[in-house]
Coordinates of C-alpha atoms in Angstrom, one line a residue:
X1 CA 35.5 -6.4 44.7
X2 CA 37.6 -8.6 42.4
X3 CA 35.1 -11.0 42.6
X4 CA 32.4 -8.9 41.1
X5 CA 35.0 -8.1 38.8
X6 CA 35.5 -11.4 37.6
X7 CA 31.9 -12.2 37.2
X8 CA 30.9 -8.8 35.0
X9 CA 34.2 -9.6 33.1
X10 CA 33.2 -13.3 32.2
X11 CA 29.8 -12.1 31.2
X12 CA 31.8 -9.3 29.0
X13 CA 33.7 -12.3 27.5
X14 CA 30.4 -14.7 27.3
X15 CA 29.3 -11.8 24.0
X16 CA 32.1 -10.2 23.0
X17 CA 34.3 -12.8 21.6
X18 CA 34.2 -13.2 17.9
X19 CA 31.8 -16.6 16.4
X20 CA 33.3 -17.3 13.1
X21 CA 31.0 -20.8 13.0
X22 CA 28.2 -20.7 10.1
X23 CA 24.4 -21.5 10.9
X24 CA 23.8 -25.1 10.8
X25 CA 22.9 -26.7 7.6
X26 CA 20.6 -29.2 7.1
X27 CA 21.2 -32.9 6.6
X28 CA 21.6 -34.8 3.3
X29 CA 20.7 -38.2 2.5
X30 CA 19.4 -40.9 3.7
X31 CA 15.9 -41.9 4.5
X32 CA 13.5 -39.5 6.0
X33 CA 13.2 -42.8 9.1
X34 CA 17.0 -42.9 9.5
X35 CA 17.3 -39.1 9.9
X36 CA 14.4 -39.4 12.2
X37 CA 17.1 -41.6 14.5
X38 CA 19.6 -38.8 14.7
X39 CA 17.7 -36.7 17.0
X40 CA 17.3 -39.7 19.9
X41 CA 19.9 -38.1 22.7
X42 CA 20.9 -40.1 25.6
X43 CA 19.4 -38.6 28.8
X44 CA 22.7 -37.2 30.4
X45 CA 23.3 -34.8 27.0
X46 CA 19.6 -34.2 26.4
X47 CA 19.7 -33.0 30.0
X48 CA 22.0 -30.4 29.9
X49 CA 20.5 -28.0 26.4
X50 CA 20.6 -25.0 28.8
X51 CA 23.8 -25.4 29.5
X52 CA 24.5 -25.6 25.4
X53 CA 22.7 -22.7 24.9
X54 CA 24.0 -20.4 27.4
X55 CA 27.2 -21.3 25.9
X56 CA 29.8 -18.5 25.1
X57 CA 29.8 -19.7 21.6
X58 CA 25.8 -19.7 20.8
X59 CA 25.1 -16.5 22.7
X60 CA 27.5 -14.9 20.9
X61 CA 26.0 -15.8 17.8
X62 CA 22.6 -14.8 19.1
X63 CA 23.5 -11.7 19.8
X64 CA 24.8 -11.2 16.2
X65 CA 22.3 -12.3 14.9
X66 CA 19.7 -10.6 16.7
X67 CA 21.3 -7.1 16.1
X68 CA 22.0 -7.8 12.2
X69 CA 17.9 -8.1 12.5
X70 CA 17.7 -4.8 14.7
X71 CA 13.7 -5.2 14.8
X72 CA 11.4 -2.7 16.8
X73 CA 11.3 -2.9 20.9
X74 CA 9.1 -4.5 22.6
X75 CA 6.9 -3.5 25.4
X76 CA 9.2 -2.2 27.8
X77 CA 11.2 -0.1 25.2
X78 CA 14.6 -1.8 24.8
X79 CA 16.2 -1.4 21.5
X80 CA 18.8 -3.4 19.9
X81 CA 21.5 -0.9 20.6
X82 CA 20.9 -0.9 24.2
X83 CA 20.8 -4.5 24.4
X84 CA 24.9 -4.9 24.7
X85 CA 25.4 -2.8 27.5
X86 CA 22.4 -4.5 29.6
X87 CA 23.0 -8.1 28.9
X88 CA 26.7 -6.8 30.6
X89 CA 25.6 -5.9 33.5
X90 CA 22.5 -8.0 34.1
X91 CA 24.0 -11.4 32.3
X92 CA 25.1 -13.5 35.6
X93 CA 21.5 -13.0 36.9
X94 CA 20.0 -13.9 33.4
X95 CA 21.8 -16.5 33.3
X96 CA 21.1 -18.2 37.0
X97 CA 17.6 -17.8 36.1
X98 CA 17.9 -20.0 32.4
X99 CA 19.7 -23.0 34.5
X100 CA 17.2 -22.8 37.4
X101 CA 14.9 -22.8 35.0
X102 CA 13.0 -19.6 36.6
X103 CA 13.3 -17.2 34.0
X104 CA 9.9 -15.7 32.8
X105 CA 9.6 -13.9 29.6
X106 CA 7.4 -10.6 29.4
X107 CA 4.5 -10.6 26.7
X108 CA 4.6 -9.8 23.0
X109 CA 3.9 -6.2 22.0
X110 CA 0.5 -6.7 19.7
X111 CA 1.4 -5.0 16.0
X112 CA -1.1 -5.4 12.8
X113 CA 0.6 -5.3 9.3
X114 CA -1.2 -5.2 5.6
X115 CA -1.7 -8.6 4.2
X116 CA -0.9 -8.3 0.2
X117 CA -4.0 -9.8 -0.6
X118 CA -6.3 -7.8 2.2
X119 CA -6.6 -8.2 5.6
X120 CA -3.9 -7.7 8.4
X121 CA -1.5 -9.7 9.8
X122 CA -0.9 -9.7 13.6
X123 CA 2.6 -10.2 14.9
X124 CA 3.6 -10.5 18.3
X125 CA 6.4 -8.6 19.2
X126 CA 8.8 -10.0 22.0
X127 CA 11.6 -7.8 23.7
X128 CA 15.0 -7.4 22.6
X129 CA 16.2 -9.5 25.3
X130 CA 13.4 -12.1 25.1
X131 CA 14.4 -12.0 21.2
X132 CA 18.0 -12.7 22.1
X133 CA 16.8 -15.9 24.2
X134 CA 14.6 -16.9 22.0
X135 CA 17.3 -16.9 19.1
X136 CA 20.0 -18.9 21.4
X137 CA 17.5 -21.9 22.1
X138 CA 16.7 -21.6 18.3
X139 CA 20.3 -22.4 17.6
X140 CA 20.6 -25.1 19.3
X141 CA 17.1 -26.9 18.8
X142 CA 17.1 -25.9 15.1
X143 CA 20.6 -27.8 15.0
X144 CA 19.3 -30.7 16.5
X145 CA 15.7 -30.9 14.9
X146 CA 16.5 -29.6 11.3
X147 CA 18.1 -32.9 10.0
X148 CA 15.0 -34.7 11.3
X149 CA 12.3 -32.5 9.0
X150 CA 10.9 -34.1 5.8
X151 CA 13.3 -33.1 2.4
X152 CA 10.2 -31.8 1.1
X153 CA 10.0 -28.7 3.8
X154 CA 11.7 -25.7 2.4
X155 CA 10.4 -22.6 4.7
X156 CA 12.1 -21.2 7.7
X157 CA 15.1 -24.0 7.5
X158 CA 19.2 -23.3 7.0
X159 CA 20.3 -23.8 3.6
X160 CA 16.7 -23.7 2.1
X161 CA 14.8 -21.1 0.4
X162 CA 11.4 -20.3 -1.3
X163 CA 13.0 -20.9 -5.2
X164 CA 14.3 -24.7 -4.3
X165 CA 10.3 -25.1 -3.4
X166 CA 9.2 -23.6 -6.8
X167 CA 11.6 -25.3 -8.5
X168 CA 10.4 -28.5 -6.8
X169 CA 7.0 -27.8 -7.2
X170 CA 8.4 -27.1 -11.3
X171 CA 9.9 -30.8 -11.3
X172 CA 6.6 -32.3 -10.2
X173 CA 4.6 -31.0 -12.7
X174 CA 6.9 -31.4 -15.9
X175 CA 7.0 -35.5 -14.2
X176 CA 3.4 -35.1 -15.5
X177 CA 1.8 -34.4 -11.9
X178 CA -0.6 -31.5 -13.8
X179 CA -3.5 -31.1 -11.2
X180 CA -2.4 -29.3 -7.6
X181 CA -4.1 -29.5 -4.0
X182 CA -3.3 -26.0 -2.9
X183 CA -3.8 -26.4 0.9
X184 CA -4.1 -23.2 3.1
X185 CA -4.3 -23.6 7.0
X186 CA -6.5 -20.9 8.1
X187 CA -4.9 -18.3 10.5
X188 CA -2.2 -21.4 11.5
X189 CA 0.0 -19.2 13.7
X190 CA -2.9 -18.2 15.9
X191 CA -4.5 -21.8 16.4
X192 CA -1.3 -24.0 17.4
X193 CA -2.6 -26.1 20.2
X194 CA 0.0 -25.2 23.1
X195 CA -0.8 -28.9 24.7
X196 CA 0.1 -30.7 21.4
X197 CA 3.0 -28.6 20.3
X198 CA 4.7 -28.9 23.8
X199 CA 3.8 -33.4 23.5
X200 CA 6.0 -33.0 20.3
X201 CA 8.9 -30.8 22.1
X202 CA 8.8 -33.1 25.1
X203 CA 9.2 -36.5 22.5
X204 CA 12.9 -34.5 21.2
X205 CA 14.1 -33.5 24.7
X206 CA 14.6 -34.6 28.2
X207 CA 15.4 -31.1 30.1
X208 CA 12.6 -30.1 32.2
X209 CA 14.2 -26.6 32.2
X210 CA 13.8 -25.7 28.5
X211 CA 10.3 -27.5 28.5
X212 CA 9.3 -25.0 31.0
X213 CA 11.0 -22.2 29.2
X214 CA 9.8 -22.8 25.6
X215 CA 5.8 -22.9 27.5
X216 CA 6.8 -20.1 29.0
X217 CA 7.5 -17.9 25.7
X218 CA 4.1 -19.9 24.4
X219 CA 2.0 -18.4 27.4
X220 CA 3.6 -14.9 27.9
X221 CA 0.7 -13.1 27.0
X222 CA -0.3 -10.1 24.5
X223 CA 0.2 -6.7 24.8
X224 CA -2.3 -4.5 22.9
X225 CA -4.1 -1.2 23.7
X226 CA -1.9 -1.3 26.9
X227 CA -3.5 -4.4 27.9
X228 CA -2.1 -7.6 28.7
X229 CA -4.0 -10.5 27.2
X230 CA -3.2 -14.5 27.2
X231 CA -2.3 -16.9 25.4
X232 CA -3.7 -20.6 25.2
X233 CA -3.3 -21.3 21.9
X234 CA -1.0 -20.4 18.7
X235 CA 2.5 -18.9 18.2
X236 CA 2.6 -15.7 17.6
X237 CA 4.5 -14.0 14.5
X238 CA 7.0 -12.1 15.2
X239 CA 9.8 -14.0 17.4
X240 CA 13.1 -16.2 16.2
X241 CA 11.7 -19.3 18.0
X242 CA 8.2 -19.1 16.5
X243 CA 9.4 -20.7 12.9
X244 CA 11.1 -23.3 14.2
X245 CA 7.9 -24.4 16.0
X246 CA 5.5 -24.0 13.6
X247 CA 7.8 -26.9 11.5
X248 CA 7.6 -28.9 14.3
X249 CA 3.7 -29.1 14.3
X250 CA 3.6 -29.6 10.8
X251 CA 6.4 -32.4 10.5
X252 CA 2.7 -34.9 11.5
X253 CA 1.5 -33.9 8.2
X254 CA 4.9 -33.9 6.3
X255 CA 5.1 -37.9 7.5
X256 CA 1.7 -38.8 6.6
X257 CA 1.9 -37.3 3.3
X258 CA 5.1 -39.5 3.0
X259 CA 3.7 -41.9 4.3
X260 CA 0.8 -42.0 1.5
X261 CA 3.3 -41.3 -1.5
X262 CA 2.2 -38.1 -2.2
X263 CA 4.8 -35.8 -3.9
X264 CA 4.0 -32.4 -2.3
X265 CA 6.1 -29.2 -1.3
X266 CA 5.4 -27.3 2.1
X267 CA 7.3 -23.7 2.5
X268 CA 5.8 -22.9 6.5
X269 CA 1.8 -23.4 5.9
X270 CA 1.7 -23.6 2.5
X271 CA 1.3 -26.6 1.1
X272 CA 1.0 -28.2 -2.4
X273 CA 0.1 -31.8 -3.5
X274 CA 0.9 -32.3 -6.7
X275 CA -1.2 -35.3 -8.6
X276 CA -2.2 -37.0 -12.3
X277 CA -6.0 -35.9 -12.3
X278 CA -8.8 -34.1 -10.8
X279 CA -10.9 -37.0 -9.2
X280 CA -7.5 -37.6 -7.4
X281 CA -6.6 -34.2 -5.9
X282 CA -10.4 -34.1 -4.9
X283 CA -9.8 -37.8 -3.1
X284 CA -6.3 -36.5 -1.3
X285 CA -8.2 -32.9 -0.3
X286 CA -11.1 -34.6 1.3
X287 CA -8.8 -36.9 3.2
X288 CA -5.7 -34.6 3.8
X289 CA -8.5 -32.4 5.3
X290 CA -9.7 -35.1 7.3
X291 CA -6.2 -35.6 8.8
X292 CA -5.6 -32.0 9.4
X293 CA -8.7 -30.8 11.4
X294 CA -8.2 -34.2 13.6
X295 CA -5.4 -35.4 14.2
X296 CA -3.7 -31.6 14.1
X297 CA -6.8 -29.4 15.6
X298 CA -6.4 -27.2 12.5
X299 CA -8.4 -25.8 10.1
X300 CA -8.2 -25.6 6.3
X301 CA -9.0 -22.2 4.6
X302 CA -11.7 -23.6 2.0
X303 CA -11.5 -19.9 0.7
X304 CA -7.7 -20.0 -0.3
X305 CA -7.9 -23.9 -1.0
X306 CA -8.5 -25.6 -4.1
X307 CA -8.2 -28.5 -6.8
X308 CA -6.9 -26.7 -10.2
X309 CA -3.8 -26.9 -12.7
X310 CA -0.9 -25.4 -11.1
X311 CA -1.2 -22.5 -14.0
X312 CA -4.4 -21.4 -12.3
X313 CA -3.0 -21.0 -8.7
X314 CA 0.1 -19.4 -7.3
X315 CA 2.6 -20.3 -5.0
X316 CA 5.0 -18.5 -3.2
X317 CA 4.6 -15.4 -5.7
X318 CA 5.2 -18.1 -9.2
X319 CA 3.3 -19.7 -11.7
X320 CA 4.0 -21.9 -14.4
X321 CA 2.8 -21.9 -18.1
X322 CA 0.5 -24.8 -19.4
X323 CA 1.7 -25.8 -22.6
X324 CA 5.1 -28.4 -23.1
X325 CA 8.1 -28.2 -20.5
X326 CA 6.2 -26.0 -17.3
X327 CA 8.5 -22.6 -17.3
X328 CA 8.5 -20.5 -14.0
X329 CA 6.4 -17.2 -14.3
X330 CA 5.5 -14.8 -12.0
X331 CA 2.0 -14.5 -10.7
X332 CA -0.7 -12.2 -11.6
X333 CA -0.9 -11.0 -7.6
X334 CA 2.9 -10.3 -7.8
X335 CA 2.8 -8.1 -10.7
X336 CA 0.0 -6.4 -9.1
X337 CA 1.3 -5.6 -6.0
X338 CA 4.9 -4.9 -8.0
X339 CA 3.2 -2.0 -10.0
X340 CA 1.2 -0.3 -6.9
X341 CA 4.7 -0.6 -5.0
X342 CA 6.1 1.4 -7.7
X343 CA 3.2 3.4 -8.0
X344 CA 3.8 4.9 -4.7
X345 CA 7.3 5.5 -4.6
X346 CA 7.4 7.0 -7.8
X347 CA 4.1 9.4 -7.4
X348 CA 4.8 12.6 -8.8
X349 CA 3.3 14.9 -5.6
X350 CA 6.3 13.0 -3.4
X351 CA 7.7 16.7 -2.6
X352 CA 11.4 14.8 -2.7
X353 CA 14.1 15.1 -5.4
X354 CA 14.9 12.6 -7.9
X355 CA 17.8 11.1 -6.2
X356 CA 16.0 10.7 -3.2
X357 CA 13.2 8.6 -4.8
X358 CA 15.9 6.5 -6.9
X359 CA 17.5 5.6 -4.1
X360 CA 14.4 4.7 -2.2
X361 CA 13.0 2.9 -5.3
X362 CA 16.3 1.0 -6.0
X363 CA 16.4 -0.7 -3.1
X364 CA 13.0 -2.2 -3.3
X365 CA 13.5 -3.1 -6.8
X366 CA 17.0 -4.9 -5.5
X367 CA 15.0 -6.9 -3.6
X368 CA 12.4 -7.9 -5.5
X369 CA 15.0 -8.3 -8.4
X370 CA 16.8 -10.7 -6.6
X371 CA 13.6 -13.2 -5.5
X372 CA 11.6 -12.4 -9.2
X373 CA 14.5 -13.0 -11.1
X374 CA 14.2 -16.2 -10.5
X375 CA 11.3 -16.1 -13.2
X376 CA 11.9 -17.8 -16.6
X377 CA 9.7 -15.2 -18.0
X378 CA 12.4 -12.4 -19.9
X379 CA 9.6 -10.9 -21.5
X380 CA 8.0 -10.0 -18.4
X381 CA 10.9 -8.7 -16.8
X382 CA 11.7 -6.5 -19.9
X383 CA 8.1 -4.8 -20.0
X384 CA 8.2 -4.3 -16.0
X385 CA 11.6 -3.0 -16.5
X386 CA 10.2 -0.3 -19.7
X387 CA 7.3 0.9 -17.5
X388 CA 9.6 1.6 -14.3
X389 CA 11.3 4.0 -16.5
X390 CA 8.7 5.7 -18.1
X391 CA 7.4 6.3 -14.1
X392 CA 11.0 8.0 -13.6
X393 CA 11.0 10.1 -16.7
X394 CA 7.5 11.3 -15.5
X395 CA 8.7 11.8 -12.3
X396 CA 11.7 13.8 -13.5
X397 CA 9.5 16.1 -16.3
X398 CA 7.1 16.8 -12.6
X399 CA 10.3 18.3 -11.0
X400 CA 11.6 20.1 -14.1
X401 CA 8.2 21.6 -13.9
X402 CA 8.3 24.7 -16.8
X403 CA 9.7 25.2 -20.0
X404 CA 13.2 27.0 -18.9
X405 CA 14.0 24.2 -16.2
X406 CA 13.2 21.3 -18.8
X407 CA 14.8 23.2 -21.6
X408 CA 18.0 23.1 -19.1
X409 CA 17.8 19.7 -18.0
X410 CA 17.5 18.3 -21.8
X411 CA 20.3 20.2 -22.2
X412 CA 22.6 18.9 -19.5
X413 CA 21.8 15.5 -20.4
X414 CA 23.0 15.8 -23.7
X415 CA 20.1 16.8 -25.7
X416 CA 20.9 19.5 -28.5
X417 CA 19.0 22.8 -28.4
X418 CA 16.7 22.3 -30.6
X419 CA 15.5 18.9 -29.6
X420 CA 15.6 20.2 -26.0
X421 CA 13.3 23.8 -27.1
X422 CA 10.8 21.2 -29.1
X423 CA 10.0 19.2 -26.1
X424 CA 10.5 21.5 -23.3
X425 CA 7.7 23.4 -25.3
X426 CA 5.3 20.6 -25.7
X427 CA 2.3 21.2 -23.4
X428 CA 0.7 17.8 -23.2
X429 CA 1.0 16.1 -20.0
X430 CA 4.2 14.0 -18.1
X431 CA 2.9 10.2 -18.8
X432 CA 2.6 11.7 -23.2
X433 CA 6.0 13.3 -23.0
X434 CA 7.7 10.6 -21.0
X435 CA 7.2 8.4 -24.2
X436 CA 8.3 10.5 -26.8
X437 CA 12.0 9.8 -28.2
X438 CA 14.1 12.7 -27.2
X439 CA 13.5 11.8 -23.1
X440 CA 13.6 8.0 -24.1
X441 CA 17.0 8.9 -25.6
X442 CA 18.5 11.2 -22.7
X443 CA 17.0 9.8 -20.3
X444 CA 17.7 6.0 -21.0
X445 CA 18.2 3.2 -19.2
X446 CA 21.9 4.3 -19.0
X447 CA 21.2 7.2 -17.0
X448 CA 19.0 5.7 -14.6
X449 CA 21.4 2.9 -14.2
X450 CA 24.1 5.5 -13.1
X451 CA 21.7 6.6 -10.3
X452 CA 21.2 3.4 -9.0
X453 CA 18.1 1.8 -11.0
X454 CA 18.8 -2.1 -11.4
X455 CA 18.1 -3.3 -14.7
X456 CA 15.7 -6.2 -15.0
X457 CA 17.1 -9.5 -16.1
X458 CA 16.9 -13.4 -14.6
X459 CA 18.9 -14.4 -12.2

């Protein structure tokens, strides 16, 4: 008895101690070849990875992090919250399977979501506790691995982000670089070659166990219609491991576009080249194309891809204008999607109250504040920010509904009588009245800013 004691109190301790460490950040200079050299282990420590990553310290951060994601289950129901208590009482096992190198993951749970553009995107997702493992080998490959990825990689890596790409991308052009090859892989996650992705795992690591594991997670299968489907090629969407591998397979083409002196920036499949003319960009497409369906067993999207001034493409959600120093704007697709966003949370037939909807709407526009911001475009930001609030004054005139509930509402937002009687009697319809000055004046971007509403500016 106090032996079974001792073993469900270690596993207790192996989660429940407090990781105060910070995700690992990625290297700074040197040469892209000398960091190359840091991930060449001797056999005896490449050897024992399981053993890292069923540490007390990484799975303690996994499971952090795993429930600060909270996710949906998977197929067989778990969620996040009940995760604690199982890994409790079912850890020791777990973890004799991971250093026998016998654990098998169950397959991904098959979910389509609406591409921006059109389309759907699949995602594949695994089970809380296969997300949990997934997320502790992360850890410690993505500590090992990251310092070794091309400076010119900004997606899925610590202490990167989507603005240092379009701020790159920014640099390049105002160097005088004013023609882009705008490379898209087509459906990239779904066509990984398991067989070459697990020869490029193999080359970093020496334990057999993980090998067997990380093929494992590749091969699990899909769930879809309650039918179990598998997998040969491609990583699906949707689990913590999935990133890191995708910027494994396309280190190849971060070296060879190194290696050819291109100045280019990749955020996950997305890829720009940034060159002096048009005959040039057509030169690199042709042979980056080359490269890609050979060498990589990939395909380019000749749809999505093109030769054209960065002005006429988008990347990442930004622009840039074509005249003097390139400034950062945000793209025509973004706005678009922006307004049909707001469109739908601020419709007038809702059937909620106004507070409701603010605080629903806020928090979108937080978010897309704080990546959008990043625009160098005030203008726009004042305009989007003007039309927001004529939405919510139209939304608020809908819920006042007639004359004695508007008259009322003027009033107790500080409208005098009169003014309130004039409008509350005006019989033209909510987008008309939203614009006239006595509801531009009560109900101003003060008030709205007291609810909740962000205002627009740059961050």
């Amino acid at each position: 008895m106090d032996v079974k004691r001792r073993e469900i109190r270690q596993g207790e301790l192996a989660f429940m101690s407090e990781d105060r460490g910070e995700a690992p950040t990625s290297g700074s200079g040197g040469t892209e070849a000398s960091a190359a050299e840091r991930w060449t282990e001797s056999p005896a420590k490449a050897a024992s990875m399981m053993e890292a990553i069923c540490s007390r310290e990484n799975l303690t951060k996994a499971l952090r992090q795993v429930k600060g994601n909270r996710g949906s289950p998977g197929i067989d129901g778990m969620t996040v919250r009940q995760l604690p208590g199982y890994r409790v009482r079912q850890w020791p096992a777990l973890r004799e399977q991971l250093l026998a190198g016998a654990y098998r993951p169950q397959p991904v749970r098959r979910v389509e979501i609406p591409k921006p553009d059109g389309g759907v995107r699949k995602l594949g997702i695994p089970t809380v506790l296969d997300r949990f493992i997934q997320q502790a080998v992360m850890q410690v490959l993505q500590g090992q691995w990251d310092p070794t990825f091309s400076e010119h990689s900004y997606g899925f890596r610590p202490g990167r982000s989507a603005h240092q790409a379009v701020a790159q991308a920014q640099t390049h052009v105002a160097e005088g670089y004013r023609w882009v090859v705008d490379i898209d892989l087509e459906k990239f996650f779904d066509r990984v070659n398991h067989d070459r992705l697990m020869a490029a795992v193999a080359k970093r690591m020496e334990d057999k166990r993980l090998l067997k594991l990380i093929r494992a997670f590749l091969n699990a299968g899909v769930m879809e219609d309650g039918l179990v489907s598998p997998t040969d090629e491609g990583t699906p969407q949707g689990g913590p491991l999935s990133p890191l591998l995708s910027n494994l397979v396309l280190d190849e083409l971060d070296r060879e576009l190194s290696k050819r002196g291109h100045r280019f920036v990749r955020y996950a499949d997305d890829c720009n080249i940034y060159v002096r003319s048009e005959r040039a960009g057509r030169r690199v497409m042709e042979g980056i194309e080359r490269f890609i369906n050979r060498k990589r067993k990939l395909k380019v999207n000749a749809a999505k891809s093109a030769v054209a001034r960065p002005w006429e493409r988008s990347f990442l959600g930004f622009t840039f204008t074509g005249k003097g120093e390139p400034k950062r704007l945000i793209a025509a697709k973004a706005l678009e999607r922006f307004r049909t966003k707001v469109r739908e949370l601020t419709r007038r037939t809702r059937g909620i109250s106004v507070r409701a909807m603010v605080a629903q709407l806020a928090r979108y526009l937080r978010g897309w504040q704080n990546y959008f911001g990043f625009c160098e475009s005030p203008w726009t930001l004042r305009d989007l920010g003007g039309w927001v609030r004529r939405r919510l004054r139209c939304f608020q005139w809908k819920q006042w509904k007639r004359g004695r509930r508007r008259f009322a509402g003027l009033v107790a937002c500080g409208a005098s009588r009169p003014d309130a009687a004039n409008a509350a009697g005006n019989s033209r319809g909510p987008w008309h009245v939203s614009r006239t000055r006595i509801l531009q004046s009560v109900l101003s971007e003060t008030f709205w800013s007291h609810l909740g509403v962000p205002s627009f500016t740059m961050s």
